[in-house]
mmCIF file of C-alpha atoms and ligand atoms in Angstrom:
data_model
loop_
_atom_site.group_PDB
_atom_site.id
_atom_site.type_symbol
_atom_site.label_atom_id
_atom_site.label_comp_id
_atom_site.label_asym_id
_atom_site.label_seq_id
_atom_site.Cartn_x
_atom_site.Cartn_y
_atom_site.Cartn_z
ATOM 1 C CA MET A 1174 116.087 55.354 157.552
ATOM 2 C CA ALA A 1175 114.458 53.164 154.996
ATOM 3 C CA THR A 1176 116.744 51.519 152.299
ATOM 4 C CA PRO A 1177 115.781 53.607 149.157
ATOM 5 C CA ALA A 1178 114.193 51.605 146.484
ATOM 6 C CA PRO A 1179 116.741 50.936 143.393
ATOM 7 C CA PRO A 1180 116.328 53.732 140.848
ATOM 8 C CA GLY A 1181 114.375 52.936 137.560
ATOM 9 C CA PRO A 1182 112.112 54.577 134.943
ATOM 10 C CA ALA A 1183 109.018 52.808 136.792
ATOM 11 C CA ARG A 1184 109.384 55.128 139.894
ATOM 12 C CA ALA A 1185 107.746 58.092 139.886
ATOM 13 C CA GLY A 1186 109.982 61.468 140.090
ATOM 14 C CA ALA A 1187 113.070 59.092 139.707
ATOM 15 C CA SER A 1188 113.544 59.777 136.026
ATOM 16 C CA SER A 1189 111.426 61.091 133.159
ATOM 17 C CA LEU A 1190 110.986 59.733 129.459
ATOM 18 C CA LYS A 1191 111.802 62.178 126.768
ATOM 19 C CA GLU A 1192 110.699 62.235 123.326
ATOM 20 C CA GLY A 1193 112.045 59.194 121.416
ATOM 21 C CA GLY A 1194 111.889 57.214 124.815
ATOM 22 C CA THR A 1195 115.239 58.075 126.361
ATOM 23 C CA VAL A 1196 115.441 58.071 130.020
ATOM 24 C CA ALA A 1197 116.325 61.920 131.074
ATOM 25 C CA PRO A 1198 119.027 61.907 134.025
ATOM 26 C CA VAL A 1199 117.580 62.523 137.373
ATOM 27 C CA ARG A 1200 118.333 66.001 138.637
ATOM 28 C CA GLU A 1201 117.521 65.920 142.190
ATOM 29 C CA ILE A 1202 119.003 64.433 145.261
ATOM 30 C CA LEU A 1203 116.922 61.183 146.108
ATOM 31 C CA TRP A 1204 117.826 60.629 149.897
ATOM 32 C CA GLY A 1205 119.989 61.944 152.627
ATOM 33 C CA SER A 1206 119.594 65.144 154.221
ATOM 34 C CA ALA A 1207 119.634 67.157 151.286
ATOM 35 C CA ALA A 1208 116.778 64.992 149.583
ATOM 36 C CA GLY A 1209 114.720 66.839 147.136
ATOM 37 C CA GLY A 1210 117.444 69.698 146.259
ATOM 38 C CA HIS A 1211 119.359 69.687 143.020
ATOM 39 C CA LYS A 1212 122.318 67.313 142.678
ATOM 40 C CA TYR A 1213 126.038 68.686 142.997
ATOM 41 C CA GLU A 1214 127.569 69.088 139.569
ATOM 42 C CA THR A 1215 130.886 70.813 140.704
ATOM 43 C CA ALA A 1216 133.432 70.120 143.604
ATOM 44 C CA GLU A 1217 133.038 73.666 144.712
ATOM 45 C CA GLU A 1218 129.506 73.263 145.870
ATOM 46 C CA LEU A 1219 130.481 70.255 148.071
ATOM 47 C CA ASP A 1220 130.317 70.540 152.077
ATOM 48 C CA PRO A 1221 134.070 69.791 152.771
ATOM 49 C CA ASP A 1222 133.467 66.397 154.559
ATOM 50 C CA LEU A 1223 131.536 65.064 151.339
ATOM 51 C CA ALA A 1224 134.194 66.465 149.159
ATOM 52 C CA LYS A 1225 136.606 64.462 151.317
ATOM 53 C CA LEU A 1226 134.314 61.432 151.436
ATOM 54 C CA ILE A 1227 133.981 61.412 147.559
ATOM 55 C CA VAL A 1228 137.895 61.657 147.130
ATOM 56 C CA LYS A 1229 138.410 58.821 149.501
ATOM 57 C CA LEU A 1230 135.936 56.329 147.707
ATOM 58 C CA MET A 1231 137.231 57.296 144.545
ATOM 59 C CA VAL A 1232 140.739 56.598 145.457
ATOM 60 C CA VAL A 1233 139.716 53.025 146.741
ATOM 61 C CA GLN A 1234 137.601 52.652 143.494
ATOM 62 C CA ALA A 1235 140.585 53.419 141.301
ATOM 63 C CA ASP A 1236 142.901 51.485 143.098
ATOM 64 C CA THR A 1237 140.969 48.422 142.622
ATOM 65 C CA GLU A 1238 140.471 48.918 138.921
ATOM 66 C CA PHE A 1239 143.965 49.336 138.476
ATOM 67 C CA ALA A 1240 144.910 46.364 140.777
ATOM 68 C CA SER A 1241 142.636 43.918 139.194
ATOM 69 C CA ILE A 1242 144.429 44.739 135.726
ATOM 70 C CA GLN A 1243 147.655 43.388 137.355
ATOM 71 C CA GLN A 1244 145.771 40.373 138.515
ATOM 72 C CA HIS A 1245 144.367 39.416 135.310
ATOM 73 C CA ARG A 1246 147.086 40.371 133.019
ATOM 74 C CA PRO A 1247 149.071 36.923 133.369
ATOM 75 C CA TRP A 1248 146.136 35.101 132.134
ATOM 76 C CA LEU A 1249 145.485 37.494 129.010
ATOM 77 C CA ASP A 1250 147.566 34.554 127.119
ATOM 78 C CA ARG A 1251 147.072 31.408 129.259
ATOM 79 C CA ALA A 1252 143.170 31.412 129.415
ATOM 80 C CA PRO A 1253 142.196 27.929 128.359
ATOM 81 C CA THR A 1254 140.046 28.709 125.375
ATOM 82 C CA LEU A 1255 139.971 31.447 122.530
ATOM 83 C CA GLU A 1256 136.723 33.058 123.817
ATOM 84 C CA ASP A 1257 138.398 33.025 127.541
ATOM 85 C CA ARG A 1258 141.158 34.990 126.456
ATOM 86 C CA TRP A 1259 139.219 37.442 124.410
ATOM 87 C CA ILE A 1260 137.102 38.187 127.662
ATOM 88 C CA GLU A 1261 140.164 38.406 129.749
ATOM 89 C CA SER A 1262 141.369 40.999 127.331
ATOM 90 C CA ARG A 1263 137.977 42.851 127.434
ATOM 91 C CA ILE A 1264 137.672 42.689 131.193
ATOM 92 C CA VAL A 1265 141.122 44.136 131.250
ATOM 93 C CA ALA A 1266 140.158 47.061 129.072
ATOM 94 C CA ASP A 1267 136.874 47.643 130.962
ATOM 95 C CA GLU A 1268 138.888 47.880 134.419
ATOM 96 C CA ALA A 1269 141.320 50.416 132.683
ATOM 97 C CA ARG A 1270 138.253 52.670 131.577
ATOM 98 C CA HIS A 1271 136.745 52.269 135.116
ATOM 99 C CA GLY A 1272 140.034 53.546 136.772
ATOM 100 C CA LEU A 1273 140.218 56.383 134.286
ATOM 101 C CA GLN A 1274 136.472 57.237 135.129
ATOM 102 C CA ALA A 1275 137.149 57.227 138.862
ATOM 103 C CA CYS A 1276 140.290 59.480 138.192
ATOM 104 C CA ARG A 1277 138.153 61.858 136.144
ATOM 105 C CA ILE A 1278 136.057 62.566 139.254
ATOM 106 C CA LEU A 1279 139.558 62.820 141.049
ATOM 107 C CA ARG A 1280 140.468 65.514 138.954
ATOM 108 C CA ASP A 1281 137.278 67.748 139.982
ATOM 109 C CA PHE A 1282 139.001 68.269 143.008
ATOM 110 C CA GLY A 1283 142.191 69.680 141.463
ATOM 111 C CA GLU A 1284 145.697 69.365 143.052
ATOM 112 C CA THR A 1285 144.491 66.972 145.939
ATOM 113 C CA GLY A 1286 143.093 64.841 143.230
ATOM 114 C CA GLN A 1287 145.833 64.879 141.008
ATOM 115 C CA LYS A 1288 148.224 64.016 143.957
ATOM 116 C CA PHE A 1289 146.042 60.706 144.497
ATOM 117 C CA ILE A 1290 146.163 60.086 140.841
ATOM 118 C CA ASP A 1291 149.903 60.119 140.680
ATOM 119 C CA GLU A 1292 150.170 57.762 143.674
ATOM 120 C CA LEU A 1293 147.608 55.489 142.110
ATOM 121 C CA LEU A 1294 149.631 55.112 138.754
ATOM 122 C CA SER A 1295 152.827 54.165 140.717
ATOM 123 C CA LYS A 1296 151.418 51.304 142.692
ATOM 124 C CA ARG A 1297 152.523 47.895 141.821
ATOM 125 C CA GLU A 1298 151.240 44.478 142.650
ATOM 126 C CA GLY A 1299 150.850 43.918 146.442
ATOM 127 C CA GLN A 1300 150.860 47.728 147.520
ATOM 128 C CA HIS A 1301 146.931 48.034 147.003
ATOM 129 C CA LYS A 1302 144.454 49.075 149.818
ATOM 130 C CA LEU A 1303 142.391 45.869 149.700
ATOM 131 C CA ASP A 1304 143.544 42.284 150.452
ATOM 132 C CA ALA A 1305 141.331 41.066 147.732
ATOM 133 C CA PHE A 1306 143.367 43.227 144.944
ATOM 134 C CA ASN A 1307 146.807 41.969 146.515
ATOM 135 C CA MET A 1308 146.319 38.180 146.133
ATOM 136 C CA PRO A 1309 147.629 37.071 142.533
ATOM 137 C CA PHE A 1310 145.736 34.633 140.436
ATOM 138 C CA ASP A 1311 147.557 31.486 140.695
ATOM 139 C CA THR A 1312 145.064 29.283 139.099
ATOM 140 C CA TRP A 1313 142.263 29.400 136.468
ATOM 141 C CA GLY A 1314 139.711 28.766 139.472
ATOM 142 C CA ASP A 1315 141.181 31.957 141.084
ATOM 143 C CA VAL A 1316 140.187 34.049 137.960
ATOM 144 C CA GLY A 1317 136.688 32.402 138.202
ATOM 145 C CA ALA A 1318 136.052 32.978 141.736
ATOM 146 C CA PHE A 1319 137.455 36.527 141.665
ATOM 147 C CA THR A 1320 135.405 37.736 138.905
ATOM 148 C CA CYS A 1321 132.181 35.902 140.424
ATOM 149 C CA PHE A 1322 132.701 37.242 143.809
ATOM 150 C CA VAL A 1323 135.141 40.213 144.025
ATOM 151 C CA ASP A 1324 133.579 41.897 140.773
ATOM 152 C CA ARG A 1325 130.074 41.287 142.403
ATOM 153 C CA VAL A 1326 131.002 43.185 145.506
ATOM 154 C CA GLY A 1327 132.197 45.916 142.894
ATOM 155 C CA VAL A 1328 128.777 45.955 141.510
ATOM 156 C CA TYR A 1329 127.067 46.325 144.845
ATOM 157 C CA GLN A 1330 129.580 49.336 145.403
ATOM 158 C CA LEU A 1331 128.543 50.914 142.214
ATOM 159 C CA ARG A 1332 124.840 50.335 142.479
ATOM 160 C CA ALA A 1333 125.021 52.157 145.895
ATOM 161 C CA PHE A 1334 126.084 55.159 144.049
ATOM 162 C CA GLN A 1335 123.680 54.822 141.402
ATOM 163 C CA GLU A 1336 121.687 58.236 141.185
ATOM 164 C CA CYS A 1337 123.831 59.581 144.095
ATOM 165 C CA SER A 1338 123.885 63.318 145.199
ATOM 166 C CA TYR A 1339 127.150 64.096 143.028
ATOM 167 C CA GLY A 1340 125.968 64.381 139.393
ATOM 168 C CA PRO A 1341 129.431 63.617 137.584
ATOM 169 C CA LEU A 1342 129.478 60.274 139.734
ATOM 170 C CA ALA A 1343 125.695 59.157 139.172
ATOM 171 C CA ARG A 1344 126.486 59.602 135.460
ATOM 172 C CA ALA A 1345 129.230 57.413 135.321
ATOM 173 C CA MET A 1346 127.473 54.504 136.918
ATOM 174 C CA PRO A 1347 125.167 52.967 133.966
ATOM 175 C CA LEU A 1348 128.142 52.111 131.845
ATOM 176 C CA MET A 1349 130.403 50.859 134.477
ATOM 177 C CA LEU A 1350 127.201 48.776 135.763
ATOM 178 C CA SER A 1351 126.862 47.194 132.263
ATOM 179 C CA GLU A 1352 130.579 46.303 131.777
ATOM 180 C CA GLU A 1353 130.709 44.707 135.499
ATOM 181 C CA GLN A 1354 127.611 42.673 134.401
ATOM 182 C CA LEU A 1355 129.920 40.696 131.829
ATOM 183 C CA HIS A 1356 132.559 40.212 134.279
ATOM 184 C CA LEU A 1357 130.553 38.598 136.956
ATOM 185 C CA ASN A 1358 128.774 36.435 134.573
ATOM 186 C CA PHE A 1359 131.757 35.309 133.175
ATOM 187 C CA GLY A 1360 133.043 34.446 136.731
ATOM 188 C CA SER A 1361 130.015 31.917 137.381
ATOM 189 C CA SER A 1362 130.295 30.701 134.073
ATOM 190 C CA VAL A 1363 133.950 29.687 134.245
ATOM 191 C CA LEU A 1364 133.059 27.852 138.013
ATOM 192 C CA ARG A 1365 130.216 26.487 136.382
ATOM 193 C CA ARG A 1366 132.280 24.818 133.415
ATOM 194 C CA MET A 1367 134.786 23.770 135.934
ATOM 195 C CA VAL A 1368 132.305 21.852 137.959
ATOM 196 C CA LYS A 1369 130.520 20.343 135.146
ATOM 197 C CA ASP A 1370 133.100 19.719 132.562
ATOM 198 C CA GLY A 1371 136.184 19.437 134.662
ATOM 199 C CA PRO A 1372 139.237 18.732 132.588
ATOM 200 C CA LYS A 1373 137.551 18.580 129.641
ATOM 201 C CA TYR A 1374 137.079 22.352 130.082
ATOM 202 C CA TYR A 1375 139.912 22.987 132.411
ATOM 203 C CA GLY A 1376 140.975 22.448 135.944
ATOM 204 C CA SER A 1377 138.618 20.543 138.187
ATOM 205 C CA LYS A 1378 135.567 20.563 140.513
ATOM 206 C CA ALA A 1379 138.144 20.631 143.611
ATOM 207 C CA GLU A 1380 139.900 23.499 142.023
ATOM 208 C CA ALA A 1381 136.892 25.559 141.808
ATOM 209 C CA GLN A 1382 135.881 24.628 145.143
ATOM 210 C CA ALA A 1383 139.245 25.569 146.701
ATOM 211 C CA ALA A 1384 139.064 28.969 144.841
ATOM 212 C CA VAL A 1385 135.698 29.880 146.082
ATOM 213 C CA THR A 1386 136.802 29.124 149.799
ATOM 214 C CA LYS A 1387 139.862 31.104 149.226
ATOM 215 C CA TRP A 1388 138.072 34.389 147.524
ATOM 216 C CA TYR A 1389 134.525 34.399 149.436
ATOM 217 C CA PRO A 1390 135.832 35.675 152.720
ATOM 218 C CA ARG A 1391 137.995 38.382 150.927
ATOM 219 C CA ALA A 1392 135.150 39.577 149.063
ATOM 220 C CA LEU A 1393 132.891 39.727 152.019
ATOM 221 C CA ASP A 1394 135.596 41.944 153.957
ATOM 222 C CA MET A 1395 135.414 44.662 150.919
ATOM 223 C CA PHE A 1396 132.165 45.491 152.696
ATOM 224 C CA GLY A 1397 133.592 47.174 155.185
ATOM 225 C CA HIS A 1398 133.357 47.382 158.878
ATOM 226 C CA SER A 1399 129.915 46.670 160.582
ATOM 227 C CA ASN A 1400 128.301 49.880 162.187
ATOM 228 C CA SER A 1401 130.583 52.026 160.201
ATOM 229 C CA GLU A 1402 130.368 55.802 160.947
ATOM 230 C CA THR A 1403 131.843 56.524 157.247
ATOM 231 C CA SER A 1404 128.890 54.400 155.506
ATOM 232 C CA ARG A 1405 126.231 56.164 157.876
ATOM 233 C CA ARG A 1406 127.553 59.714 156.688
ATOM 234 C CA ALA A 1407 127.647 58.616 153.204
ATOM 235 C CA ILE A 1408 123.870 57.861 153.310
ATOM 236 C CA GLU A 1409 123.050 61.247 154.900
ATOM 237 C CA PHE A 1410 125.043 62.992 151.971
ATOM 238 C CA GLY A 1411 122.984 61.057 149.525
ATOM 239 C CA LEU A 1412 126.234 59.602 148.236
ATOM 240 C CA LYS A 1413 125.447 55.832 149.164
ATOM 241 C CA ARG A 1414 122.135 53.935 149.449
ATOM 242 C CA TRP A 1415 122.777 51.220 151.971
ATOM 243 C CA THR A 1416 124.918 50.630 154.998
ATOM 244 C CA ASN A 1417 127.822 48.197 154.955
ATOM 245 C CA GLU A 1418 125.624 45.503 156.722
ATOM 246 C CA GLU A 1419 122.774 45.991 154.445
ATOM 247 C CA ALA A 1420 124.877 45.246 151.315
ATOM 248 C CA ARG A 1421 126.500 42.892 152.610
ATOM 249 C CA ALA A 1422 123.266 40.895 153.871
ATOM 250 C CA ARG A 1423 121.734 41.071 150.214
ATOM 251 C CA TYR A 1424 124.982 40.032 148.789
ATOM 252 C CA ILE A 1425 125.435 36.801 150.899
ATOM 253 C CA SER A 1426 121.663 35.846 149.952
ATOM 254 C CA GLU A 1427 122.249 36.427 146.401
ATOM 255 C CA VAL A 1428 125.651 34.278 146.138
ATOM 256 C CA THR A 1429 124.170 31.439 148.267
ATOM 257 C CA ALA A 1430 121.415 30.951 145.814
ATOM 258 C CA LEU A 1431 123.845 31.226 142.767
ATOM 259 C CA MET A 1432 126.259 28.620 144.414
ATOM 260 C CA GLY A 1433 123.253 26.317 144.917
ATOM 261 C CA THR A 1434 122.885 26.166 140.851
ATOM 262 C CA VAL A 1435 126.544 25.868 140.274
ATOM 263 C CA GLY A 1436 126.990 23.110 142.547
ATOM 264 C CA LEU A 1437 129.743 24.766 145.088
ATOM 265 C CA ASP A 1438 129.577 25.020 148.643
ATOM 266 C CA LEU A 1439 130.045 28.673 150.275
ATOM 267 C CA PRO A 1440 131.841 28.488 153.611
ATOM 268 C CA PRO A 1441 130.202 30.440 156.470
ATOM 269 C CA ALA A 1442 129.760 34.140 156.147
ATOM 270 C CA GLU A 1443 132.279 34.401 159.435
ATOM 271 C CA PHE A 1444 135.065 32.163 157.949
ATOM 272 C CA ASP A 1445 138.411 33.746 157.766
ATOM 273 C CA ARG A 1446 136.653 37.252 158.263
ATOM 274 C CA HIS A 1447 139.245 40.101 158.468
ATOM 275 C CA VAL A 1448 137.117 42.919 158.638
ATOM 276 C CA LEU A 1449 134.488 43.137 161.630
HETATM 277 FE FE1 FE2 B 507 135.668 47.692 137.301
HETATM 278 FE FE1 FE2 B 508 135.149 44.211 136.729
#
């Protein structure tokens, strides 16, 4: 199927302007086999396979949010400048709110959801689902590369849910996306400053380059398997907009252009790939 266009007020039928200029929420399902119908508003209305898929995706989502708090935590009072410390604390607060938001969706699924929430809250460093969230931030370059690359994949995942068929999830996206934007802008700015100012700021260009080489492959792995049946089903259910491969390809072209402006090299996309 064709890749759906990004949602936005300019698209006819996607949203409508209410009095006062606020954008009304989109009520209909925009893609997939139920396109044109009303969005689902309660867990009870969902096809059991769709319900399972939402639970699975929200468990992974919440797990990444809580894990990244553990990764950032040591830098709350070690980041090089006062502003960097403030942004670190802001990121930690945002990720905690995102974890809460994903758990609120899980609560819609009663006892099953609650069981997952309890498990999520007991997880320690090294016990998370995705490799990128089990690696500590040893250097300040790690903090910059993680927020630049890994948070950016997070943004792609959230954009894929934008205006999805499950209303409570769709409505959680705008705020999460605007907060994530701060994180990845911070990440590229840290790398840029390390390249441009070196030790006058903190670290060095070589440290920034090593961090890019370390985190880029782990970020790409987060897109999941190529030809994934789950990602195809997620599109059919109106839950996700893109296949894993489509999202991965867009991401690669975005970060390739970005690193050109920062002055750092990306390894080839297949370098150190763990998830095929
Ligand atoms: Fe987040
Ligand atoms: Fe983030």
